[in-house]
């Protein structure tokens, strides 16, 4: 009996992949999880009320933590999907890619801060529609779920953009090496413009840059 060959799926476009991940996984699902966690934490205080100060304080902390944790989890998952050919790389121009730092440390802090700002602002605006007494546990649960879905979607988009930007840079380097002269790529490391007579401190700086 002849074996049937498995037909490889065509990779999704970047836009389709990112929207699906951000709106559903990092958005809606993330919002439901955070709402459920909040409900569980406050199950012992069903009569608690939450004013604007409580809401803003809670969402600022949650946003920072959510953004950084999501970044740490999504980066390896996105890299794995990229290696498997789940989605194709977009064009280099436009989008959020130029806004994302190539540094992991800077980006994870930036995504956390961005999620905190967005969630705090959205929570503050939504709290204006609450009664003077504030939000009940149920009301706060729905509000937090909604805002976490928004923050997770934005954080997810920038996290995926971080991975894509890194891959684009790597592809550019690989393409440059392919067309390099036969002698290879000769790298010149300089601490400053001008002549080539360097002090001991400048030599140490060059060695540090190479390492």
XYZ file of C-alpha atoms in Angstrom:
211
model
C 0.000 0.000 0.000
C 1.504 3.286 -1.071
C 2.116 5.904 1.586
C 0.508 9.245 1.025
C 2.906 12.176 1.320
C 2.005 14.862 3.787
C 1.283 18.145 2.074
C 3.079 21.039 3.773
C 0.882 23.954 4.693
C 1.678 27.297 3.148
C 2.973 29.750 5.756
C 0.554 32.375 7.010
C 1.229 36.014 6.287
C 2.748 37.956 9.164
C -0.395 40.057 9.530
C -2.674 37.020 9.711
C -0.394 35.247 12.203
C 0.072 38.289 14.451
C -3.612 39.241 14.482
C -4.671 35.698 15.349
C -2.117 35.417 18.160
C -2.650 38.907 19.554
C -6.439 39.137 19.387
C -7.233 35.588 20.521
C -4.309 34.092 22.448
C -2.620 37.115 23.973
C -5.825 39.160 23.993
C -9.096 37.362 24.721
C -7.656 34.245 26.380
C -5.245 36.330 28.428
C -8.101 38.592 29.557
C -10.228 35.621 30.639
C -7.327 34.131 32.606
C -6.601 37.391 34.428
C -10.287 37.922 35.201
C -10.508 34.400 36.627
C -7.375 34.941 38.744
C -8.807 38.189 40.110
C -12.118 36.492 40.942
C -10.296 33.692 42.745
C -8.143 36.087 44.766
C -11.182 38.102 45.880
C -13.556 35.169 46.413
C -13.280 35.651 50.178
C -14.369 39.313 49.985
C -17.523 39.351 47.816
C -18.648 42.740 49.202
C -15.384 44.573 48.417
C -15.566 47.792 46.391
C -12.881 49.256 44.159
C -12.470 52.974 43.506
C -10.426 54.643 40.766
C -7.263 54.651 42.895
C -7.577 50.911 43.522
C -8.251 50.214 39.863
C -5.318 52.286 38.570
C -2.909 50.842 41.126
C -3.973 47.260 40.367
C -3.800 47.665 36.599
C -0.425 49.449 36.646
C 1.188 46.575 38.520
C -0.648 43.933 36.491
C 0.287 45.625 33.212
C 4.001 45.736 34.009
C 4.028 42.114 35.139
C 1.814 40.930 32.277
C 3.896 42.654 29.610
C 7.211 41.293 30.862
C 5.943 37.736 31.444
C 4.206 37.676 28.070
C 7.397 38.881 26.360
C 9.490 36.178 28.078
C 7.035 33.456 27.017
C 6.136 34.668 23.524
C 9.664 35.305 22.218
C 10.732 31.615 22.211
C 7.314 30.500 20.936
C 7.448 32.949 18.041
C 11.016 31.954 17.191
C 9.908 28.314 17.116
C 6.993 29.136 14.786
C 9.356 31.086 12.548
C 11.771 28.138 12.333
C 8.893 25.797 11.502
C 7.697 28.114 8.729
C 4.318 28.776 10.369
C 4.372 32.354 9.081
C 6.400 34.342 6.593
C 8.426 37.446 7.339
C 6.900 40.782 6.320
C 8.623 43.556 4.421
C 11.281 45.463 6.336
C 9.614 48.852 5.997
C 6.862 50.229 8.200
C 5.017 48.594 11.063
C 6.149 48.454 14.664
C 9.565 46.953 13.821
C 11.586 50.215 13.818
C 10.111 51.058 17.241
C 11.408 47.869 18.862
C 14.911 47.786 20.324
C 17.198 44.954 19.274
C 18.199 44.532 22.936
C 16.272 41.829 24.822
C 16.618 43.633 28.170
C 15.466 46.980 26.792
C 12.573 45.411 24.897
C 11.216 43.339 27.780
C 11.221 46.408 30.034
C 9.743 48.528 27.252
C 6.908 46.085 26.557
C 6.163 45.840 30.280
C 6.091 49.626 30.616
C 3.937 49.987 27.492
C 1.401 47.445 28.779
C 1.310 49.216 32.158
C 0.683 52.626 30.569
C -2.018 51.355 28.198
C -3.809 49.346 30.871
C -3.599 52.127 33.459
C -4.976 54.681 31.006
C -7.763 52.402 29.797
C -8.685 51.488 33.376
C -8.785 55.133 34.434
C -11.074 56.024 31.522
C -13.417 53.091 32.154
C -13.564 53.854 35.879
C -15.100 57.253 35.068
C -18.262 55.402 34.045
C -18.503 53.608 37.394
C -20.894 54.715 40.157
C -19.519 56.858 42.987
C -19.211 53.822 45.274
C -16.821 52.181 42.810
C -16.767 48.762 41.181
C -17.966 45.556 42.793
C -15.827 42.427 42.628
C -17.828 41.251 39.618
C -17.569 44.637 37.924
C -13.841 44.819 38.574
C -13.430 41.279 37.267
C -15.019 42.210 33.924
C -13.107 45.505 33.769
C -9.795 43.803 34.478
C -10.470 41.082 31.935
C -11.248 43.656 29.254
C -8.214 45.822 29.997
C -5.868 42.827 30.260
C -7.084 41.652 26.864
C -6.178 45.066 25.425
C -2.786 45.192 27.139
C -1.969 41.609 26.178
C -2.827 42.213 22.525
C -0.579 45.274 22.295
C 2.261 43.617 24.237
C 1.963 40.544 22.026
C 2.201 42.582 18.852
C 5.392 44.333 19.962
C 6.868 41.050 21.215
C 6.290 39.342 17.868
C 7.741 42.437 16.178
C 10.879 42.075 18.320
C 11.419 38.533 17.019
C 10.714 39.536 13.428
C 13.099 42.504 13.615
C 15.874 40.270 14.922
C 15.337 37.745 12.119
C 15.293 40.484 9.496
C 18.619 41.822 10.786
C 20.106 38.311 10.750
C 18.912 37.789 7.166
C 20.474 41.104 6.120
C 23.836 40.051 7.586
C 23.616 36.640 5.891
C 22.811 38.280 2.547
C 25.750 40.662 2.922
C 28.142 37.782 3.675
C 26.961 35.885 0.586
C 27.971 38.760 -1.704
C 31.175 39.570 0.193
C 34.532 39.426 -1.660
C 36.448 36.154 -1.781
C 38.701 37.356 1.023
C 35.727 37.505 3.382
C 34.459 40.350 5.477
C 37.161 42.447 7.135
C 35.879 44.187 10.244
C 37.471 47.448 11.351
C 36.829 48.357 14.975
C 37.627 51.962 15.884
C 36.973 53.904 19.074
C 36.921 57.277 17.315
C 37.424 58.986 13.951
C 40.828 60.391 12.992
C 44.250 58.758 12.956
C 45.179 55.218 13.922
C 47.516 56.069 16.792
C 45.614 54.873 19.865
C 46.197 55.286 23.559
C 46.177 52.359 25.985
C 42.624 53.285 27.034
C 41.453 53.265 23.402
C 43.045 49.860 22.789
C 41.254 48.514 25.867
C 37.980 49.946 24.558
C 38.521 48.253 21.176
C 39.191 44.927 22.893
C 36.068 45.383 25.033
C 33.924 46.092 21.950
C 35.209 42.961 20.214
C 34.471 40.766 23.201
